[in-house]
Amino acid sequence: MALLVTVLGLSIAAAAGASSVTQLILAFSLAWGLVELGLRTSLAPRLVGLARRERALLVLVAVVPALDVASRRDALADAEGWRELAPRWVDRARLARRVAIAPPLVVAGRAQTFFVRAEGAGTVRVGFEGEDAIEATSLGHGVFRVDATPRGVDRSREDITVTISVDGAVHDARLLHHAPVPHPRGIRVDDQHALCFVSEESGEVFYGVLGALRSMPVTGGPAACAVVGGAVWVAVRDEPSLVTIAAEGSVAARGPAIGRGAVAMASEGAKLAIARSGERRELVVLDALAGSELARARVEGVPLEVAFAGDRIVLTTRSPARLELRALDGALLASRDLVMPAAALAASPRAIAIATTAFDEAARDNLGNHFVEDQLVWLDPRTLAPTRVVPTARRTDRQDHAGDADRGLGPAALAFDDDARLYVAFVSSSELAVFSPDAPTRGVDLGDRFFGPSSVAIDGETVLAGSAIDGALVALDRRSLEVTAGARVAPTNAELLREAPRLLQVRLGERSFFEGTRAGASCHSCHLGGSTDGEAHNIGGRVLAPTLDVRGLAGTAPFLRDGSYPRLGDLHDVAVLEYRGYREPAGDRRATLEAYLASLPIPVSLADRDVVREQRGLDAFVRAGCAGCHAAPAFTTLARHPLRTIFPDHPGDAASSLDVPALRNLRGQEPYLHDGRARSLLEVLTTANAANRHGDTRALSEQDRADLVFFLETL
Amino acid sequence: VSAALTHTSGWLAMASLLASLGLSLAARGLSEHRARLVAFRRLAGLLGAAAALAHASLALVAVLGPASLEEASAIVGAVPYLRHGALALALLAVLALTSFPELNARLGLRTWSTLHRGVYVAAALAALHVLAGPSADPRLALAVTVVVGLLLLARLARRGSRASEEAREPQPPDDT
């Protein structure tokens, strides 16, 4: 009878195209019912006591429907959520340990904040391999915070041991280890041909001339540099003071204090303009040589880039996407809201140029399948009115002729020369192009030198271009665009393959992240440099969703807002399924993309610290029930919840789920929540939680909410 | 309190279900205590079904909250771990109802025993529910899944050995 039920059940399941457990159960229940019915009728003698040959025949008959059902195993696994079970279980089990630490990634030389959960513990000390233990700060409720800049271990090591001492009892944890290679960014040159550039990843500043570069370690994340008065001035993300390096010197010294969170710097003569996004978002103007502060002005959005346009300062921001023109005293002269934030900026007294993925206002209403339209926009330096718009991507060629050479993808750095020619580095390919006001556009493929030029600067008759991905630079003749010299600050692929294969995987994954797909978009198009553009996109014709920051994803499977991607490498499917895939094969992109994304650390919060207030905030966090889903140490349980159970007013279908996000790096990540309904963290706790099902925030007092926001901003 | 009750009732249902399966296995091995073990098995099964019902009711209130019944059923149908739980509950309810002597007699021993093999499907679904659900300790969830798997394997192994015995010497149908 079992054989009959099996054969019949498989046949029904195959005929009905069953691809879920429910359908399979129904098919087999129906089969069982039919066999039972048969047994109670005149068929009974034929159904019981089948001969061996008849049984064999039945088994043969079952082969075809069995194969048919088996062919739908992927659909079955998707429908039942089985693909994510294993990776999620691994990450959840790590977080469920009695003493758990997160994130599970140690980046050598990078300031990081770790959290430890050790319930009932009095003191916790954390020791990174080869280093003295650090005492963790207790925030209450068994949650401890550790601020550290681990030195790391040998570059070839893929993991590192961390010792967690809880009231004297020692627990070991193995964390991923990443020792980044230099990533040259933000080349700056003075009129004496002295250049500088920074590598935030490896914590270094490079300076000198292309043939004789020197490097200086600068802790705290060197974000930008400039050469002024024969010295190199470095703005550091995690430090409040600038760092100065005498051109011929080998010692870094503290410069003027501007506050933490520097993201960009520009120079004009002795003046330095620094955009920062620390405790406050500000534009700071200094006279470098006099050591005096000329101006300090608040900025509404998250600053991206800054440049001098003669006696004015141009600033780009995201959240909101905006272009601002300011006087040297910081006063706002003009501003222009952008559809998408500027990915690059250049300015001269004669023109301002930005690179963006959408400029036309009509794109704002594009609720269809959003696609990226890389373009350059020239604007009047007095009024910010656009004077020229040039789409750079050649979309049709790519779509119709798979494998054709691509041009104009991912403009990531811009520089004007004295003749108003605009030099553009396209990070999503290997191209450097020159846009002239009165001559055809010219381009040069730097593919034999490196992939993904991400910075460009003009040095007299020479153009300097660098690739952060490949850690290399070239000098080109400004007229002929012929390469005249090159330099490398990071190991070659061959060297990495020999010494640290994992780092080669990371590099290749980084390339995939920035590389343009056939549809013209790259991951970088929206996740600017691994961060976010602060906008909402409609991918695959679904609802608009704010772009997520992709830093700090390691150990938080599954991924995407709905948790539909079990592994980081599955994000490769976005490129393949939504954006037509890559033009050229490049090994196992899934694996390399996963290696790259897993190597990106969570930036340290630059919010003010106040342990007592943080403790009050965490207490409010627990009282409101937030910790039920956003549990320490990762501030997520990695669970998936039906969206409507948390936000009953969600307009999507009932099947929508929400993967509980890790509450890290929240500051400056507005808009918040799955649909961007909250413009601030306070709104998350108030107006965006009208049903009071996203935590019992109604029970909190105003002071509780303020403390809770304060705490969240420190994560 | 509501969340704690939901979790407790859920784990009680799972524990009872495992106990029921374990007792079933034990009853086959310990024939001298068979009657008593079968009685306990029935009690464990009924307790499991009752606890599962309580768990589902509490979860419906605590998790789905003010959602209408129509919307709640749409959510349960759409989310895999809720769907697995609901299917397991439906199976357990059928098994609980048919465990009473009146229905037992009307169904006939063979139909009843075939139907009650569905408890393994219910246990597998419950394990999936726990494994993919948002709240259970992942290590405990894995342990439960392994135990369910082992019990299922033991059942299949026994069935395999019985089939080979039957092939040698035909016997009357099993009563379990």
Tab-separated table of C-alpha atoms in Angstrom, chain A residues 253-587:
chain	number	residue	atom	x	y	z
A	253	ALA	CA	52.476	66.201	13.774
A	254	ARG	CA	49.120	67.306	15.090
A	255	GLY	CA	47.580	70.223	13.249
A	256	PRO	CA	44.584	72.400	14.056
A	257	ALA	CA	41.563	70.758	15.690
A	258	ILE	CA	38.469	70.613	13.515
A	259	GLY	CA	36.485	67.814	15.197
A	260	ARG	CA	36.135	64.180	14.203
A	261	GLY	CA	34.488	62.820	11.106
A	262	ALA	CA	36.398	64.439	8.260
A	263	VAL	CA	35.255	63.053	4.940
A	264	ALA	CA	36.682	65.425	2.336
A	265	MET	CA	39.189	68.238	2.024
A	266	ALA	CA	40.128	70.752	-0.648
A	267	SER	CA	42.752	73.439	-0.833
A	268	GLU	CA	43.097	76.771	-2.594
A	269	GLY	CA	46.289	78.642	-1.845
A	270	ALA	CA	46.714	78.477	1.911
A	271	LYS	CA	43.040	77.812	2.525
A	272	LEU	CA	41.695	74.411	3.456
A	273	ALA	CA	38.038	73.501	3.278
A	274	ILE	CA	37.091	70.385	5.215
A	275	ALA	CA	33.698	68.700	5.236
A	276	ARG	CA	32.995	66.635	8.309
A	277	SER	CA	30.245	64.380	9.505
A	278	GLY	CA	31.128	63.791	13.127
A	279	GLU	CA	29.095	64.873	16.121
A	280	ARG	CA	27.887	67.601	13.783
A	281	ARG	CA	27.867	67.966	10.028
A	282	GLU	CA	29.975	70.960	9.205
A	283	LEU	CA	32.083	72.785	6.711
A	284	VAL	CA	35.288	74.035	8.310
A	285	VAL	CA	37.526	76.567	6.556
A	286	LEU	CA	41.097	77.067	7.754
A	287	ASP	CA	44.073	79.140	6.860
A	288	ALA	CA	46.633	76.353	6.954
A	289	LEU	CA	49.690	78.546	7.112
A	290	ALA	CA	48.349	80.878	9.779
A	291	GLY	CA	46.852	77.966	11.668
A	292	SER	CA	43.601	79.850	12.123
A	293	GLU	CA	40.009	78.855	11.616
A	294	LEU	CA	38.266	81.104	9.118
A	295	ALA	CA	34.772	79.692	9.220
A	296	ARG	CA	32.628	76.888	10.511
A	297	ALA	CA	29.137	76.331	9.146
A	298	ARG	CA	26.532	73.677	9.691
A	299	VAL	CA	25.541	71.423	6.815
A	300	GLU	CA	22.163	69.719	6.653
A	301	GLY	CA	23.044	66.606	4.663
A	302	VAL	CA	25.832	64.064	4.967
A	303	PRO	CA	28.838	65.682	3.258
A	304	LEU	CA	30.409	63.810	0.373
A	305	GLU	CA	32.895	66.085	-1.371
A	306	VAL	CA	34.185	69.620	-1.228
A	307	ALA	CA	36.023	71.777	-3.774
A	308	PHE	CA	37.055	75.381	-4.309
A	309	ALA	CA	35.556	77.303	-7.214
A	310	GLY	CA	37.785	80.347	-7.041
A	311	ASP	CA	36.692	82.312	-3.984
A	312	ARG	CA	33.754	80.032	-3.306
A	313	ILE	CA	33.370	76.585	-1.864
A	314	VAL	CA	31.273	73.867	-3.452
A	315	LEU	CA	29.933	71.079	-1.311
A	316	THR	CA	27.982	67.945	-2.203
A	317	THR	CA	25.822	66.005	0.251
A	318	ARG	CA	23.525	63.036	0.406
A	319	SER	CA	20.413	62.718	2.593
A	320	PRO	CA	19.401	65.094	1.100
A	321	ALA	CA	21.190	64.902	-2.235
A	322	ARG	CA	22.296	68.465	-2.729
A	323	LEU	CA	24.879	70.761	-4.234
A	324	GLU	CA	25.759	73.821	-2.183
A	325	LEU	CA	27.703	76.936	-2.992
A	326	ARG	CA	29.169	78.710	-0.013
A	327	ALA	CA	31.241	81.784	0.614
A	328	LEU	CA	34.603	81.501	2.351
A	329	ASP	CA	32.886	82.457	5.608
A	330	GLY	CA	30.631	79.414	5.214
A	331	ALA	CA	27.513	81.376	4.275
A	332	LEU	CA	25.201	79.547	1.920
A	333	LEU	CA	25.071	81.403	-1.398
A	334	ALA	CA	23.077	78.956	-3.469
A	335	SER	CA	21.993	75.362	-3.365
A	336	ARG	CA	20.485	72.888	-5.768
A	337	ASP	CA	18.636	69.734	-4.821
A	338	LEU	CA	19.728	66.735	-6.861
A	339	VAL	CA	17.752	63.674	-7.839
A	340	MET	CA	20.666	61.455	-6.860
A	341	PRO	CA	23.748	62.535	-4.930
A	342	ALA	CA	26.892	63.511	-6.775
A	343	ALA	CA	29.356	60.649	-6.986
A	344	ALA	CA	32.150	63.055	-7.911
A	345	LEU	CA	32.796	66.784	-7.941
A	346	ALA	CA	35.220	69.156	-9.620
A	347	ALA	CA	35.229	72.923	-9.532
A	348	SER	CA	37.138	75.799	-11.048
A	349	PRO	CA	36.402	79.515	-11.199
A	350	ARG	CA	34.825	78.883	-14.605
A	351	ALA	CA	32.690	75.823	-13.994
A	352	ILE	CA	31.467	73.201	-11.602
A	353	ALA	CA	31.035	69.601	-12.702
A	354	ILE	CA	29.387	66.695	-10.971
A	355	ALA	CA	28.901	63.051	-11.834
A	356	THR	CA	25.576	61.546	-10.946
A	357	THR	CA	23.354	58.598	-11.793
A	358	ALA	CA	20.201	60.630	-12.437
A	359	PHE	CA	19.880	64.358	-12.968
A	360	ASP	CA	16.616	64.864	-14.797
A	361	GLU	CA	13.769	65.673	-12.400
A	362	ALA	CA	11.586	63.168	-14.268
A	363	ALA	CA	13.761	60.392	-12.855
A	364	ARG	CA	12.492	61.266	-9.374
A	365	ASP	CA	9.110	59.829	-10.256
A	366	ASN	CA	10.532	56.720	-11.826
A	367	LEU	CA	8.731	54.034	-9.896
A	368	GLY	CA	9.472	51.425	-12.530
A	369	ASN	CA	12.559	49.316	-12.586
A	370	HIS	CA	15.117	51.892	-11.613
A	371	PHE	CA	18.228	51.938	-13.708
A	372	VAL	CA	21.356	54.011	-13.453
A	373	GLU	CA	22.002	56.716	-16.036
A	374	ASP	CA	25.595	57.776	-15.484
A	375	GLN	CA	26.084	61.348	-16.573
A	376	LEU	CA	28.197	64.429	-16.159
A	377	VAL	CA	26.635	67.791	-15.449
A	378	TRP	CA	28.346	71.141	-15.840
A	379	LEU	CA	26.887	73.949	-13.746
A	380	ASP	CA	27.315	77.661	-13.569
A	381	PRO	CA	29.629	78.468	-10.631
A	382	ARG	CA	27.478	81.454	-9.613
A	383	THR	CA	23.949	80.162	-9.974
A	384	LEU	CA	24.368	76.374	-10.047
A	385	ALA	CA	22.210	76.306	-13.159
A	386	PRO	CA	23.096	73.368	-15.407
A	387	THR	CA	24.882	74.388	-18.581
A	388	ARG	CA	25.626	70.984	-20.089
A	389	VAL	CA	24.462	67.448	-19.392
A	390	VAL	CA	26.283	64.524	-20.988
A	391	PRO	CA	25.148	60.940	-20.462
A	392	THR	CA	28.345	58.935	-20.429
A	393	ALA	CA	27.202	55.312	-20.617
A	394	ARG	CA	26.697	53.782	-24.027
A	395	ARG	CA	23.761	51.665	-23.103
A	396	THR	CA	22.506	50.454	-26.468
A	397	ASP	CA	25.793	49.031	-27.641
A	398	ARG	CA	26.144	47.060	-24.459
A	399	GLN	CA	22.683	45.618	-24.496
A	400	ASP	CA	22.671	44.665	-28.136
A	401	HIS	CA	26.220	43.445	-28.458
A	402	ALA	CA	27.155	41.411	-25.449
A	403	GLY	CA	30.850	41.704	-24.805
A	404	ASP	CA	31.339	45.002	-26.608
A	405	ALA	CA	33.846	47.349	-25.036
A	406	ASP	CA	32.112	49.513	-22.497
A	407	ARG	CA	32.642	53.175	-22.003
A	408	GLY	CA	31.471	55.739	-19.555
A	409	LEU	CA	30.451	53.672	-16.531
A	410	GLY	CA	30.810	54.864	-12.962
A	411	PRO	CA	32.369	58.332	-13.176
A	412	ALA	CA	34.055	58.466	-9.775
A	413	ALA	CA	36.556	61.296	-9.939
A	414	LEU	CA	36.737	64.561	-11.866
A	415	ALA	CA	39.390	67.211	-12.380
A	416	PHE	CA	39.468	70.422	-14.462
A	417	ASP	CA	42.615	71.611	-16.172
A	418	ASP	CA	43.379	75.243	-16.886
A	419	ASP	CA	41.717	74.973	-20.287
A	420	ALA	CA	38.401	73.914	-18.704
A	421	ARG	CA	38.862	70.372	-19.956
A	422	LEU	CA	37.288	67.857	-17.601
A	423	TYR	CA	39.192	64.656	-16.898
A	424	VAL	CA	36.972	61.809	-15.738
A	425	ALA	CA	38.011	58.564	-14.054
A	426	PHE	CA	35.492	55.791	-14.653
A	427	VAL	CA	35.756	53.374	-11.754
A	428	SER	CA	33.378	50.843	-13.301
A	429	SER	CA	35.749	50.193	-16.210
A	430	SER	CA	39.380	51.027	-16.953
A	431	GLU	CA	38.708	54.265	-18.730
A	432	LEU	CA	39.975	57.785	-18.323
A	433	ALA	CA	38.236	60.320	-20.557
A	434	VAL	CA	38.617	63.994	-21.374
A	435	PHE	CA	35.581	66.163	-22.056
A	436	SER	CA	36.480	69.398	-23.774
A	437	PRO	CA	34.187	72.369	-24.244
A	438	ASP	CA	35.196	72.651	-27.884
A	439	ALA	CA	36.557	69.278	-28.987
A	440	PRO	CA	35.334	65.710	-29.207
A	441	THR	CA	35.575	63.544	-26.145
A	442	ARG	CA	38.688	61.422	-25.967
A	443	GLY	CA	39.353	58.422	-23.813
A	444	VAL	CA	42.140	56.084	-22.920
A	445	ASP	CA	41.856	52.543	-21.652
A	446	LEU	CA	44.165	51.961	-18.719
A	447	GLY	CA	43.310	48.275	-18.548
A	448	ASP	CA	46.887	47.182	-19.044
A	449	ARG	CA	47.823	49.196	-15.927
A	450	PHE	CA	44.911	48.707	-13.598
A	451	PHE	CA	41.145	48.397	-13.294
A	452	GLY	CA	38.831	51.046	-11.914
A	453	PRO	CA	40.490	54.469	-11.870
A	454	SER	CA	38.989	56.215	-8.865
A	455	SER	CA	41.005	59.394	-8.528
A	456	VAL	CA	42.416	61.939	-10.926
A	457	ALA	CA	44.450	65.125	-10.588
A	458	ILE	CA	46.146	67.582	-12.906
A	459	ASP	CA	49.819	68.332	-12.400
A	460	GLY	CA	50.830	70.899	-15.012
A	461	GLU	CA	51.063	69.022	-18.286
A	462	THR	CA	50.567	65.693	-16.575
A	463	VAL	CA	47.414	63.875	-15.561
A	464	LEU	CA	47.672	61.597	-12.551
A	465	ALA	CA	45.183	58.777	-12.163
A	466	GLY	CA	44.980	56.133	-9.480
A	467	SER	CA	43.051	52.977	-8.801
A	468	ALA	CA	42.106	52.237	-5.204
A	469	ILE	CA	41.138	48.701	-6.155
A	470	ASP	CA	44.464	47.749	-7.698
A	471	GLY	CA	46.642	50.058	-5.594
A	472	ALA	CA	48.381	51.624	-8.578
A	473	LEU	CA	48.855	55.017	-10.228
A	474	VAL	CA	49.851	56.310	-13.626
A	475	ALA	CA	50.982	59.622	-15.066
A	476	LEU	CA	49.750	60.558	-18.530
A	477	ASP	CA	50.678	63.307	-20.881
A	478	ARG	CA	47.828	65.798	-20.712
A	479	ARG	CA	47.713	66.335	-24.488
A	480	SER	CA	48.325	62.890	-25.913
A	481	LEU	CA	46.984	60.857	-22.986
A	482	GLU	CA	49.949	58.534	-23.329
A	483	VAL	CA	51.141	56.895	-20.150
A	484	THR	CA	54.512	58.310	-19.157
A	485	ALA	CA	55.075	56.748	-15.756
A	486	GLY	CA	53.499	54.416	-13.246
A	487	ALA	CA	53.733	53.502	-9.597
A	488	ARG	CA	52.318	50.805	-7.411
A	489	VAL	CA	51.676	51.007	-3.676
A	490	ALA	CA	49.901	47.679	-3.210
A	491	PRO	CA	51.027	44.166	-4.123
A	492	THR	CA	50.253	42.867	-7.593
A	493	ASN	CA	47.694	40.126	-8.122
A	494	ALA	CA	50.515	37.629	-8.571
A	495	GLU	CA	52.091	38.674	-5.275
A	496	LEU	CA	48.780	38.430	-3.475
A	497	LEU	CA	48.113	35.018	-4.971
A	498	ARG	CA	51.443	33.852	-3.640
A	499	GLU	CA	51.351	35.520	-0.214
A	500	ALA	CA	47.694	35.953	0.727
A	501	PRO	CA	45.204	34.393	-1.713
A	502	ARG	CA	42.301	35.597	0.377
A	503	LEU	CA	43.338	39.207	-0.244
A	504	LEU	CA	43.347	38.525	-3.976
A	505	GLN	CA	39.800	37.240	-3.622
A	506	VAL	CA	38.905	40.434	-1.790
A	507	ARG	CA	40.483	42.541	-4.544
A	508	LEU	CA	38.657	40.668	-7.295
A	509	GLY	CA	35.440	40.987	-5.325
A	510	GLU	CA	36.025	44.701	-4.958
A	511	ARG	CA	36.442	44.861	-8.724
A	512	SER	CA	33.101	43.089	-9.184
A	513	PHE	CA	31.520	45.536	-6.762
A	514	PHE	CA	32.645	48.517	-8.827
A	515	GLU	CA	32.502	46.961	-12.282
A	516	GLY	CA	29.628	47.988	-14.518
A	517	THR	CA	27.058	45.451	-15.600
A	518	ARG	CA	25.561	45.247	-19.067
A	519	ALA	CA	22.663	47.410	-17.868
A	520	GLY	CA	25.065	50.203	-16.979
A	521	ALA	CA	24.837	49.927	-13.204
A	522	SER	CA	27.312	48.643	-10.671
A	523	CYS	CA	26.917	47.966	-6.950
A	524	HIS	CA	28.821	51.224	-6.431
A	525	SER	CA	26.191	53.158	-8.398
A	526	CYS	CA	23.886	53.098	-5.368
A	527	HIS	CA	26.145	51.804	-2.578
A	528	LEU	CA	28.623	54.635	-3.063
A	529	GLY	CA	31.996	53.184	-2.154
A	530	GLY	CA	30.302	50.515	-0.015
A	531	SER	CA	28.198	53.091	1.766
A	532	THR	CA	24.828	54.350	0.579
A	533	ASP	CA	23.485	57.079	-1.647
A	534	GLY	CA	20.771	57.753	0.926
A	535	GLU	CA	18.081	57.302	-1.701
A	536	ALA	CA	15.387	54.743	-2.431
A	537	HIS	CA	15.557	52.496	-5.462
A	538	ASN	CA	13.121	50.178	-7.074
A	539	ILE	CA	14.938	46.990	-7.936
A	540	GLY	CA	13.127	44.410	-10.005
A	541	GLY	CA	9.849	46.291	-10.076
A	542	ARG	CA	9.159	45.884	-6.373
A	543	VAL	CA	8.515	48.642	-3.863
A	544	LEU	CA	10.971	51.462	-3.367
A	545	ALA	CA	13.509	50.622	-0.704
A	546	PRO	CA	16.234	52.830	0.752
A	547	THR	CA	19.750	51.776	-0.175
A	548	LEU	CA	21.501	49.806	2.536
A	549	ASP	CA	25.057	50.424	3.656
A	550	VAL	CA	26.932	47.240	2.832
A	551	ARG	CA	29.644	47.669	5.464
A	552	GLY	CA	29.522	45.320	8.431
A	553	LEU	CA	27.533	42.533	6.800
A	554	ALA	CA	29.847	39.711	7.870
A	555	GLY	CA	28.104	37.239	10.161
A	556	THR	CA	24.578	38.574	9.610
A	557	ALA	CA	23.045	36.048	7.198
A	558	PRO	CA	20.584	36.184	5.520
A	559	PHE	CA	20.824	39.399	3.512
A	560	LEU	CA	18.698	42.023	1.791
A	561	ARG	CA	15.789	43.586	3.604
A	562	ASP	CA	13.628	40.529	3.196
A	563	GLY	CA	16.426	38.093	3.995
A	564	SER	CA	16.000	36.473	0.612
A	565	TYR	CA	19.730	36.044	-0.009
A	566	PRO	CA	21.213	33.356	2.236
A	567	ARG	CA	24.843	34.209	1.522
A	568	LEU	CA	26.687	37.416	0.753
A	569	GLY	CA	27.761	35.953	-2.587
A	570	ASP	CA	24.104	35.633	-3.567
A	571	LEU	CA	24.098	39.398	-3.985
A	572	HIS	CA	25.841	38.563	-7.245
A	573	ASP	CA	22.379	37.485	-8.380
A	574	VAL	CA	21.276	41.117	-8.261
A	575	ALA	CA	23.867	41.902	-10.920
A	576	VAL	CA	22.939	38.847	-12.961
A	577	LEU	CA	19.169	38.830	-12.624
A	578	GLU	CA	18.367	42.535	-12.390
A	579	TYR	CA	21.206	44.132	-14.341
A	580	ARG	CA	21.979	41.632	-17.111
A	581	GLY	CA	25.203	40.413	-15.573
A	582	TYR	CA	28.790	41.354	-16.252
A	583	ARG	CA	30.264	41.685	-19.699
A	584	GLU	CA	33.260	39.496	-19.101
A	585	PRO	CA	33.816	36.362	-17.066
A	586	ALA	CA	36.106	36.853	-14.082
A	587	GLY	CA	36.352	33.620	-12.151
